[in-house]
Structure formats: C-alpha cells, structure tokens
Coordinates of C-alpha atoms in Angstrom, one line a residue:
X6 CA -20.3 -24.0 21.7
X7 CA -22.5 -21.1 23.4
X8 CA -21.8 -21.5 27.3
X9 CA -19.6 -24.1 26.9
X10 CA -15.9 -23.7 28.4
X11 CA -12.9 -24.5 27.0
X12 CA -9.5 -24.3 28.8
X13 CA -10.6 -21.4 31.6
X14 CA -12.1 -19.6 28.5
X15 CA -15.8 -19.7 28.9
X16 CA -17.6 -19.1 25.4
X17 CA -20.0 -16.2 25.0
X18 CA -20.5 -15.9 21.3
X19 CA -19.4 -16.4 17.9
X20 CA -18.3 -13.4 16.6
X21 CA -17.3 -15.0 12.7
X22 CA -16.4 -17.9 10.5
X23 CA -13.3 -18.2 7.7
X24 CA -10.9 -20.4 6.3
X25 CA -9.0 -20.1 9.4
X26 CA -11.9 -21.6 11.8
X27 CA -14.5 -20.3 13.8
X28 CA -14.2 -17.1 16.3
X29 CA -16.1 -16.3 19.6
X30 CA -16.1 -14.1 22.2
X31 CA -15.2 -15.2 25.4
X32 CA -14.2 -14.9 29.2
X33 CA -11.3 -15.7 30.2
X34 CA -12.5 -16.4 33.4
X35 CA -8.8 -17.0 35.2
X36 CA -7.4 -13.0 34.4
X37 CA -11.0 -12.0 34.0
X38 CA -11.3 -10.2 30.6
X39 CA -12.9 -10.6 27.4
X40 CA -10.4 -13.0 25.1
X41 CA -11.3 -13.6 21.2
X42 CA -11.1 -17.1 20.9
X43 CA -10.4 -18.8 17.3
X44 CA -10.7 -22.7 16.5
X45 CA -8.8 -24.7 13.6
X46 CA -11.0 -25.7 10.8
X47 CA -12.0 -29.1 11.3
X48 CA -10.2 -30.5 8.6
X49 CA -6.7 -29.2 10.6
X50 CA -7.9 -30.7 13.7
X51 CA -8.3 -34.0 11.9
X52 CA -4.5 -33.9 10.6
X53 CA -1.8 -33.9 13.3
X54 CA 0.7 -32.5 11.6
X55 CA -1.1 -29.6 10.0
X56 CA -2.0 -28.8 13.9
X57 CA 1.4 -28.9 14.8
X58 CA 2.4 -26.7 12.2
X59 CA -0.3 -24.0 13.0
X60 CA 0.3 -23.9 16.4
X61 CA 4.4 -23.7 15.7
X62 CA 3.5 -20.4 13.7
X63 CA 1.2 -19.1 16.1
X64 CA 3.5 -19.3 18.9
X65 CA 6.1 -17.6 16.8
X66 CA 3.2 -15.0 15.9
X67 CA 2.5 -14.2 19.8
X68 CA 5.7 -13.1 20.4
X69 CA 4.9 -9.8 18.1
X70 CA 4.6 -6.8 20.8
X71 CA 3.2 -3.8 19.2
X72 CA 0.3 -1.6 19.5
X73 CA -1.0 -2.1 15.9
X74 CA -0.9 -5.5 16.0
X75 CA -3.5 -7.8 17.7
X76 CA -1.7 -9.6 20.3
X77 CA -2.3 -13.5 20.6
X78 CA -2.2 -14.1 24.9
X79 CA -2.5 -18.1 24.9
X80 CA -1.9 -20.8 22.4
X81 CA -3.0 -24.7 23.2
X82 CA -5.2 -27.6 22.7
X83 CA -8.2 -28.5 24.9
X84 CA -10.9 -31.3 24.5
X85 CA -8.4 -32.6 21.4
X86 CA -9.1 -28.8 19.9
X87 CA -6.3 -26.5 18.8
X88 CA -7.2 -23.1 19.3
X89 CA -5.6 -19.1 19.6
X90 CA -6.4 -16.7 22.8
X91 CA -6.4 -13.2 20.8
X92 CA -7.1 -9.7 22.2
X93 CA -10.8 -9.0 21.8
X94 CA -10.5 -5.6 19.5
X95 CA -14.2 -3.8 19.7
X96 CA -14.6 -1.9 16.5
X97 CA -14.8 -2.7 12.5
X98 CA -12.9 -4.2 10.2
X99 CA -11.4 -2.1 7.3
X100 CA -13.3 -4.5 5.1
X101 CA -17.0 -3.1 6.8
X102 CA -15.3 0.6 7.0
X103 CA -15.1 0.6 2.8
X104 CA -18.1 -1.1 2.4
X105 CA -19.3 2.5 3.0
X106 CA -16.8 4.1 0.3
X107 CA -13.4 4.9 0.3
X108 CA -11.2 6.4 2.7
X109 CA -10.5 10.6 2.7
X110 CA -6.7 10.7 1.8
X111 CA -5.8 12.1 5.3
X112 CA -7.4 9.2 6.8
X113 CA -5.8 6.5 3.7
X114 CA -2.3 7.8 4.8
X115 CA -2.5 7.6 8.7
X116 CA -4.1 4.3 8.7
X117 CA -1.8 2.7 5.7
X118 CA 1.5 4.0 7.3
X119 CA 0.1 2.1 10.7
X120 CA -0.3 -0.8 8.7
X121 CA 3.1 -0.4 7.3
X122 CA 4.5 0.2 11.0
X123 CA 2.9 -3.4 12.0
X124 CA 4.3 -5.4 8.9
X125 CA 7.5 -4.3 9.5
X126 CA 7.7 -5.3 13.1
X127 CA 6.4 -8.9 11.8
X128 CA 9.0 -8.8 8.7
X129 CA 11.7 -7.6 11.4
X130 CA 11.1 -10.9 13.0
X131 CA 10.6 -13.1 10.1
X132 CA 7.0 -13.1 10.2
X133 CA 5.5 -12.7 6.5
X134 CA 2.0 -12.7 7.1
X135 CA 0.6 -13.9 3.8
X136 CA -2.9 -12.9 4.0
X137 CA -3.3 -9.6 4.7
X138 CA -6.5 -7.8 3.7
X139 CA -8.9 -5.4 5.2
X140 CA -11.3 -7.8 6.7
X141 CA -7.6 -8.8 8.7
X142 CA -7.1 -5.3 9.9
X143 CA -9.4 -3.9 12.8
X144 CA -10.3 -0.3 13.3
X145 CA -10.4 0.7 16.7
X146 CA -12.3 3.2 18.6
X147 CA -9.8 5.6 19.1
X148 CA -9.2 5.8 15.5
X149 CA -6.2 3.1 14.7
X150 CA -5.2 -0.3 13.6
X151 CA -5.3 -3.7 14.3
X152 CA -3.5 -6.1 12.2
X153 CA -4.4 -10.4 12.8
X154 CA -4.0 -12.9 11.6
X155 CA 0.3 -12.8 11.5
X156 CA 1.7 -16.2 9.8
X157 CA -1.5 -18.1 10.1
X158 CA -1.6 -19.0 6.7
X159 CA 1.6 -20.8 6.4
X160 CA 1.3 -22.3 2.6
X161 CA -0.8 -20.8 -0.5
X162 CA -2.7 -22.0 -3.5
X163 CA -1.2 -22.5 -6.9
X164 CA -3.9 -21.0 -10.2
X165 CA -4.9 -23.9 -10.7
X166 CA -6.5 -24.9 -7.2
X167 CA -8.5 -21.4 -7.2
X168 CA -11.8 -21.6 -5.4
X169 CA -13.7 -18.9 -4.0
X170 CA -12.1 -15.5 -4.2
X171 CA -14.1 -14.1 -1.6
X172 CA -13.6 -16.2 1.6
X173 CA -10.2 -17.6 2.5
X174 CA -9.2 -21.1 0.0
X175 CA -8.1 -24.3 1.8
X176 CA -6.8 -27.1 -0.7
X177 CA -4.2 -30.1 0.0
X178 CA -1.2 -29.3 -1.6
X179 CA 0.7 -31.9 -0.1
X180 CA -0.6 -35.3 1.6
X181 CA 0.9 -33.2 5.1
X182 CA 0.4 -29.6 3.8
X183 CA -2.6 -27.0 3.9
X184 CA -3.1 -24.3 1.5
X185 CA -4.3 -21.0 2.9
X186 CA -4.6 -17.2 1.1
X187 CA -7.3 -15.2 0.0
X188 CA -6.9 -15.1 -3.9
X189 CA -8.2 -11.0 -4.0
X190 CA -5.0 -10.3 -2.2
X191 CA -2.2 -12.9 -3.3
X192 CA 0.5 -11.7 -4.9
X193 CA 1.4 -12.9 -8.8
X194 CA 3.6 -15.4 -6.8
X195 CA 1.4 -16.7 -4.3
X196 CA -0.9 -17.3 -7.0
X197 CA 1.5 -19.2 -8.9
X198 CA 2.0 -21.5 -5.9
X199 CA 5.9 -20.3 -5.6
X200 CA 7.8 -19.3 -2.0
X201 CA 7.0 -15.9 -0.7
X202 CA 9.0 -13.7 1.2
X203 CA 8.0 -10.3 2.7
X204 CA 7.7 -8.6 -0.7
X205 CA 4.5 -10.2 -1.1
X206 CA 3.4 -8.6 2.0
X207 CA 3.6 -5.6 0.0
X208 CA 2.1 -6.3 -2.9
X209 CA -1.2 -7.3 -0.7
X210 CA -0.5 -4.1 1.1
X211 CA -0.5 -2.1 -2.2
X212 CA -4.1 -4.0 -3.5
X213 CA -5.4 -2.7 0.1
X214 CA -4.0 0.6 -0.2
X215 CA -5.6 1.1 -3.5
X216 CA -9.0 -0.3 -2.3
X217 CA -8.5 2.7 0.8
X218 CA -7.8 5.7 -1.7
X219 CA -10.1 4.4 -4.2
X220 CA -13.0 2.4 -2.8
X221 CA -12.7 -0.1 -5.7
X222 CA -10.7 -3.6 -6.0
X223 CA -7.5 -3.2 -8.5
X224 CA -7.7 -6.6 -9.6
X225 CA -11.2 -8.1 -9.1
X226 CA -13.1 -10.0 -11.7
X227 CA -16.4 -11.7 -12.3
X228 CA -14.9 -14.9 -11.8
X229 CA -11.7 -16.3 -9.7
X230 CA -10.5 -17.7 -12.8
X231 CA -10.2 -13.9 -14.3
X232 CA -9.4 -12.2 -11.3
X233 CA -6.1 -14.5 -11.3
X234 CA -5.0 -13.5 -15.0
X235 CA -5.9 -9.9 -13.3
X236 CA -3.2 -10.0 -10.7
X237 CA -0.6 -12.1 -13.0
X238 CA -1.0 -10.0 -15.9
X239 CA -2.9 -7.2 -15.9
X240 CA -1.6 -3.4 -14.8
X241 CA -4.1 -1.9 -11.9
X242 CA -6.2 1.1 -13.6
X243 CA -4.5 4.6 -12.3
X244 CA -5.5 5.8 -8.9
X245 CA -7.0 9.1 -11.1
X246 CA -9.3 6.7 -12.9
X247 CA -11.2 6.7 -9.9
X248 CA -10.2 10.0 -7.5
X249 CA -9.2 12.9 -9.3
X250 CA -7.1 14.4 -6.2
X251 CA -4.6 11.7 -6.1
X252 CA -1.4 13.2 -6.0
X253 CA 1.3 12.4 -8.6
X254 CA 3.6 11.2 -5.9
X255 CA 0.9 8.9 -4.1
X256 CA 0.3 6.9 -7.6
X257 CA 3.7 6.1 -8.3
X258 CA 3.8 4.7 -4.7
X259 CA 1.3 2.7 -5.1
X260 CA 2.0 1.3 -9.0
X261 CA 5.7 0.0 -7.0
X262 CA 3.6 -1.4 -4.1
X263 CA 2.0 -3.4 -7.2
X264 CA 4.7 -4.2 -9.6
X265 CA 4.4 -7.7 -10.8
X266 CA 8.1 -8.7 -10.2
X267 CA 8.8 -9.2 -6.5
X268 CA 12.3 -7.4 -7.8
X269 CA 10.9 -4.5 -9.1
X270 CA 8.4 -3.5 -5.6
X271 CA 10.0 -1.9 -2.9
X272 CA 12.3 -4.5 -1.7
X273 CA 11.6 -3.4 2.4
X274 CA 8.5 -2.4 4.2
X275 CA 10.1 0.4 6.3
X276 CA 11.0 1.9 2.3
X277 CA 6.5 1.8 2.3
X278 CA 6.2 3.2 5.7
X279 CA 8.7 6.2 5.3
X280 CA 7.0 7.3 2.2
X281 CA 3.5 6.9 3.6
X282 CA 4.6 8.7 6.4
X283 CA 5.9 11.5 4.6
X284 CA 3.2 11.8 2.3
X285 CA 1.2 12.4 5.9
X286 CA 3.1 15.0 7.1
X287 CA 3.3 16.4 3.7
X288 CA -0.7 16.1 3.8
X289 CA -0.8 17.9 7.2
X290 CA 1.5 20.9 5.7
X291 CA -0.8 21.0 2.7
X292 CA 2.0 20.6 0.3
X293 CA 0.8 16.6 -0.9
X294 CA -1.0 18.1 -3.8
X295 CA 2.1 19.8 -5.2
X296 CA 4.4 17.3 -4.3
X297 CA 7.1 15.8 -6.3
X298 CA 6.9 11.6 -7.2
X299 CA 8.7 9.4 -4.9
X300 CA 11.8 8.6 -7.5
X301 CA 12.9 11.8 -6.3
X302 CA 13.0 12.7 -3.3
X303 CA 14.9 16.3 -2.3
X304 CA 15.9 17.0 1.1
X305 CA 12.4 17.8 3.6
X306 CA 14.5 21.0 4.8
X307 CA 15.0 22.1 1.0
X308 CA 11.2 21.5 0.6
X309 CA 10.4 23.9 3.3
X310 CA 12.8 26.6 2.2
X311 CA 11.3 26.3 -1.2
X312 CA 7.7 26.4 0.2
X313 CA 8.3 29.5 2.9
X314 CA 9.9 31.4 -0.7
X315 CA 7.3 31.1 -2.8
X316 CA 4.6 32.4 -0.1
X317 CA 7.0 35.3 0.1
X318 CA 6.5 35.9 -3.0
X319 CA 3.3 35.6 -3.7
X320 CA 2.6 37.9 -0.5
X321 CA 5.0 40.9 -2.2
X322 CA 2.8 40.5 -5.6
X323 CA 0.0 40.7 -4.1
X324 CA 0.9 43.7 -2.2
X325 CA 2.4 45.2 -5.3
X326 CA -0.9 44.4 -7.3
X327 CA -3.0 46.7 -4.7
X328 CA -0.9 49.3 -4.1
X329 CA -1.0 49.8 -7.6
X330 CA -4.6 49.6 -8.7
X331 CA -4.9 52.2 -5.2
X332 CA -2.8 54.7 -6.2
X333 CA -4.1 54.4 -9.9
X334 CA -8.0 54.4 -9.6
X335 CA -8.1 55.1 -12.9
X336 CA -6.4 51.8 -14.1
X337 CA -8.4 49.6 -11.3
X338 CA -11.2 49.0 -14.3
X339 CA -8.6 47.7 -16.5
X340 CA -7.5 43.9 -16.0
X341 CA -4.1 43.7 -14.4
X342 CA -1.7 42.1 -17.1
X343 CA -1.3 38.6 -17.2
X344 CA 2.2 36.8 -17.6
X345 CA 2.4 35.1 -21.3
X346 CA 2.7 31.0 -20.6
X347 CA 3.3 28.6 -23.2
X348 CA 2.1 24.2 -22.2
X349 CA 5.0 23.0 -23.5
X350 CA 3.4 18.9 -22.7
X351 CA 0.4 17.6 -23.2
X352 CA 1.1 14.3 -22.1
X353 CA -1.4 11.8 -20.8
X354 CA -0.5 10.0 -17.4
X355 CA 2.3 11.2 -15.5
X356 CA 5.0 13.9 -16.8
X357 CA 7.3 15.5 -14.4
X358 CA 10.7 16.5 -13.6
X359 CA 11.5 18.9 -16.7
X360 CA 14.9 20.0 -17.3
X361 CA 15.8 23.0 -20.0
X362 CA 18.8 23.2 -22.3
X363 CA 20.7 26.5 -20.8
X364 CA 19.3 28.4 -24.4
X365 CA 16.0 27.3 -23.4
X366 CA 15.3 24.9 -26.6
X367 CA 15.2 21.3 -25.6
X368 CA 13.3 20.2 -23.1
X369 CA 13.8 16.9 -21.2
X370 CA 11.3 15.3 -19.0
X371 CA 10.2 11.7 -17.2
X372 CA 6.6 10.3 -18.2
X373 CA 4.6 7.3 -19.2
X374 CA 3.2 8.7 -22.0
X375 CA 4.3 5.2 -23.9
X376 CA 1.4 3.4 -21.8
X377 CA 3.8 0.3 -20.8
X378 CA 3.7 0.9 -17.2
X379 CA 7.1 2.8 -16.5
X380 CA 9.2 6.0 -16.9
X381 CA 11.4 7.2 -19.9
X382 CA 13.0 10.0 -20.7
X383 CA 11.5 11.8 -23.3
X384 CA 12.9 14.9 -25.0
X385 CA 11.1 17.7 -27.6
X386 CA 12.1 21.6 -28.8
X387 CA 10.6 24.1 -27.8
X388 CA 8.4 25.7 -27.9
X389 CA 6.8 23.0 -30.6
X390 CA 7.4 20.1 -31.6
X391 CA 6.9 15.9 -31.2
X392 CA 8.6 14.8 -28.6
X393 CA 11.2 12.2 -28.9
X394 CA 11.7 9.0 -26.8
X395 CA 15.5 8.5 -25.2
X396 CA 15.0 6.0 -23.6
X397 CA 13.5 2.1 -23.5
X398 CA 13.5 0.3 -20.8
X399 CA 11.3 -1.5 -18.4
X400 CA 12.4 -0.3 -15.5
X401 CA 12.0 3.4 -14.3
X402 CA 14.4 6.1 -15.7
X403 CA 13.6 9.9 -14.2
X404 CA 15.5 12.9 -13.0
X405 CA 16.6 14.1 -16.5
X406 CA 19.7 16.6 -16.4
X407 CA 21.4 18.2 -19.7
X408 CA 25.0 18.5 -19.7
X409 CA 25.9 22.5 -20.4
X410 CA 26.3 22.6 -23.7
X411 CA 23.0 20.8 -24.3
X412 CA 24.3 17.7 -26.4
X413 CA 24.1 15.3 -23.3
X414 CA 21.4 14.1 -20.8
X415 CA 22.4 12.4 -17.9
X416 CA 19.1 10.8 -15.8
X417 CA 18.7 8.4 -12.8
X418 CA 17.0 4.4 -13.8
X419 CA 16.1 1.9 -11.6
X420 CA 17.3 -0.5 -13.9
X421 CA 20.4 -2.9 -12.4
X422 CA 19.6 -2.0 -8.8
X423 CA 19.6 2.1 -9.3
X424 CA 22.3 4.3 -10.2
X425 CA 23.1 7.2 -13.0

C-alpha cells in the first residue's frame, strides 16, 4: 500500500493494525495535509452489508465537532475498499503513556474529565462508543485528548465467543452481523452479548480511569476466559491497594464508574465529568486529600467558608503557642500540652460521615466495613464499644443524622432511585 493512492489520499505509511483494519499515514493531496487513513478488515470488505453498516456509523460518527475528539474529514469507498479519512493526531496513546506507570493524580483528573467531556458530546448525540480504551485515546502535544474510534464497533461478543483479550475480537454473530469490543474493557453486559446503551461507556471509562490512577488493570487475568468471570463477577481491588494517596472521595467515584448493574453506575456521563472536574479544582485548591465522598456533596461556597475558617484558626493557635513560650522562656523547655483525642473507629475500608447523639454517646457513621461492596449505617457508644449494623442493603445508605432525642436516625440510600 506504500506510495500507492487511494481516492486523492496518497499513502505514506502504516502507522498500525487492529480489529478495525489497517491505518496509514497519508497526503491528502487535494487540501494538502497529512490525513490518517483507516481500511475495513478484509473480512468486512468481503460482506456488503457489514460495509454498509460501518460506513452508516461512521458518517453518523463524523458529525461529532469537538476538540477532544478525533474528527473523521471523509468517509467513502475507492478501488471496492471502504475506508475513514481521520485527523492525523502526532503524539501517544494513553495505552504507550502507562506502559511507563501510572498517571500523577493532577494529571488522572485533567485528562479523565477531557475524556468525560468527549463521551458526553458522543452520548449527547446518541453515539455510544463501545470500545473505548487507552490505546483509543491519543495524547497530544500540548498536553490533551483525543478520543477515536466513536461507534465503530457497532455489535459485541457474547462469553462464550471470547478470543484474544488483548487485540480487538471479530466473531459472526449473525450470518449479516460483526462482533467487535475489546474484552479488557467491555462491560458485564457487553460481555454477556446483551444491548448497550451509554452506561457501558462508563463502565469502560471507569476500568481506564483505574488503569490512570493506579497503573494496573482492575479486571485482567491470565486467561480471557478468567478475565471475563473478572468483569462479571468479581469487585475491582480498592484504588488504596495500589496508591496510598487516593482520596476517599476519588474511590467511591470510581467503584460507581464500575458497579456491575448498568442501574446502579452513574446513569449520565455529564454526572462523571462534573465530579472529575471538581475533584480537579478541588486538586488545584489542595483540598482533594481532605475531601468529603461524592454521596455527599455540600455546597463548593460552604466548602470554602469552611476551609478559609479553619486556616484562621490554626493561624491564631499558632500565634497564641509563640507568644506564649516568648513571654515564658522558662516554660519553652517544657512540651506544649496536647489536646486528649479518643479513635472512636477502627474500621477497615471507608468510614465517613459521623454524626453524635446531642449527649455525645452514640455514634452513627457510613462505611463498608461489612466487605460486600456498599455503604451501611453502622452505629456504636461511645467511647467503647462493637459497633452495630442498621442497616442491610445493597445499595448505598450514607449521611447518618440522629433525631434530638437520640432514639432515631434518619440517613440518605441510593436504594429505589435515592431519597431519605
């Protein structure tokens, strides 16, 4: 294919090979720029109507405008070949990029809530794009996104069919249909061989946000066989098994990114972005660290407030501290005294959100100390004591509140669409 032309695109050089065809480099020697150029797989040449039906979705695909997604100029068929006129991106894939380790958090966030940013344009147009993963999302130069690849791979591969989980899998479903995915990435219902929607978007999202943070595949097994059961049925590891400084708030982003039931994962993209992206601002204030989990979510002005009183404070004890010791030179070689604090949890996972009886002896607080994957409220005396599990439920419940004469607690649940 080297020097030959196709259309007015004159081929310079192969740039890669997948399930979806070959790729080259080329001049397009009518508007005279550099064009990626990507052929169907020979086995979709051969069949008419799987053509058709690729072309069909890449002409929807071309009409995505953004500036994170890799814009398709030309679709057509020359010489009896189908093929795709892409922007030529310069730069590396994600996939190359982690091949060298995982991402620094600042970086995870920025690039993650691009990615979110181009789904949803896609998902605002109907587009799901099916196959997303990092060797489908460029890096560029200047420090951004890419996304390809939109709608290409139009149908997906039940368990059974599973062939290489490495390289994109192509098996006849139909006598007229084409199976495409990449099983590292499907969701537990792509892998069954069920309809997707967008929600399955972001469940590949969340296996290539965890890859970012963490450097390491959630679900990926010595086999395809096992690295199915993985995604079906096993929970990813925490984030914390493999980065210590992953905040609270990031985990239980990701863990809904990953949630087996399409039903139970955020139900909209632009619910992934607006957390991503305020988890980035929240990074560039240097409050991620302290931050509280995404089930609750107080107002960004309160946060501040909050933030500005507790540096006050600090500031005036500090002060207080050594004007003391300098007006007592005497006590300076004695330690200053230290406030008497009690751990009232030692829970492990994720505890949070404690709430205190008004006399200060229950306490009620969210956590997964149970080990099945979700929140409960749990609640225990204090200052001692086993504590005692309210509630059972697979869904979420958080955001425990006693009533004021400490016999009631009233929490939040995810369970039934949300609500107290």
């Amino acid at each position: 294919m080297i020097g030959k032309t196709i259309s007015h695109y004159k081929i310079l050089k192969k740039l890669g090979q997948g399930g979806m065809g070959e790729v080259f480099l080329a001049q397009d020697t009518t508007l005279d720029r550099k064009v990626a150029l990507k052929f169907l797989p020979q086995e979709m040449q051969e069949d008419p109507t799987a053509r058709k039906r690729f072309l069909r979705e890449a002409k929807s695909a071309a009409a995505l405008d953004h500036p994170y997604i890799c814009h398709i100029h030309e679709v057509g068929e020359a010489e009896g070949q189908a093929f795709i006129a892409m922007e030529y991106v310069e730069g590396e894939t994600l996939k190359e990029k982690l091949a060298k380790g995982p991402l620094p958090l600042k970086e995870a966030l920025e690039k993650s809530a691009e990615i979110a940013e181009a789904l949803e344009k896609a998902h605002q147009r109907g587009i799901v794009h099916r196959d997303l993963k990092p060797s489908n999302v460029m890096l560029t130069p200047e420090g951004h996104v890419k996304v390809m690849d939109f709608g290409l791979a139009k149908r997906l591969v039940p368990v059974e069919a599973v062939g290489s989980q490495e390289q994109t899998i192509s098996a006849s479903l139909t006598k007229t249909g084409v199976t495409l995915g990449t099983l590292a990435y499907m969701s537990p219902e792509q892998v069954r061989g069920e309809d997707v929607d967008t929600r399955s978007d972001i469940f590949s999202f969340g296996v290539v946000l965890y890859e970012m943070l963490t450097g390491v595949h959630p679900f990926r097994k010595a086999s395809p066989m096992d690295t199915a059961a993985a995604i079906l049925g096993q929970t990813a590891p925490a984030l914390t098994q493999h980065v210590e400084a992953i905040p609270p708030v990031l985990e239980h982003t990701v863990k809904k990114m990953l949630a087996k039931e399409p039903d139970r994962r955020y139900q909209h993209i632009d619910e992934v972005r607006i957390d991503l992206e305020e988890l980035r601002e929240e990074s560039d204030f240097g409050e991620l660290i302290s931050a509280p989990p995404a089930t609750a979510k107080p107002a960004r002005g309160w946060n501040v407030v909050m933030a500005i009183a507790l540096g006050l404070v600090g500031v005036v004890v500090a002060v207080g501290v050594t004007l003391w010791l300098t007006r007592s030179p005497e006590l300076a070689r004695e330690s200053v005294p230290q406030p008497l604090l009690t751990r009232l949890t030692s829970d492990t996972g994720l505890t949070y959100q404690p709430a205190l009886t008004a006399d200060g002896k229950l306490l009620a607080y969210a956590s997964d100390r149970a080990g099945e994957g979700n929140l409960d409220i749990w609640v225990k005396q204090v200052p001692g004591g086993e504590p005692i599990r309210v509630t059972r439920h697979e869904a979420d419940d958080h955001e425990p509140a006693f009533s004021p004469d400490g016999t009631k607690i009233a929490f939040r649940s995810e369970r039934e669409g949300g609500g107290i």
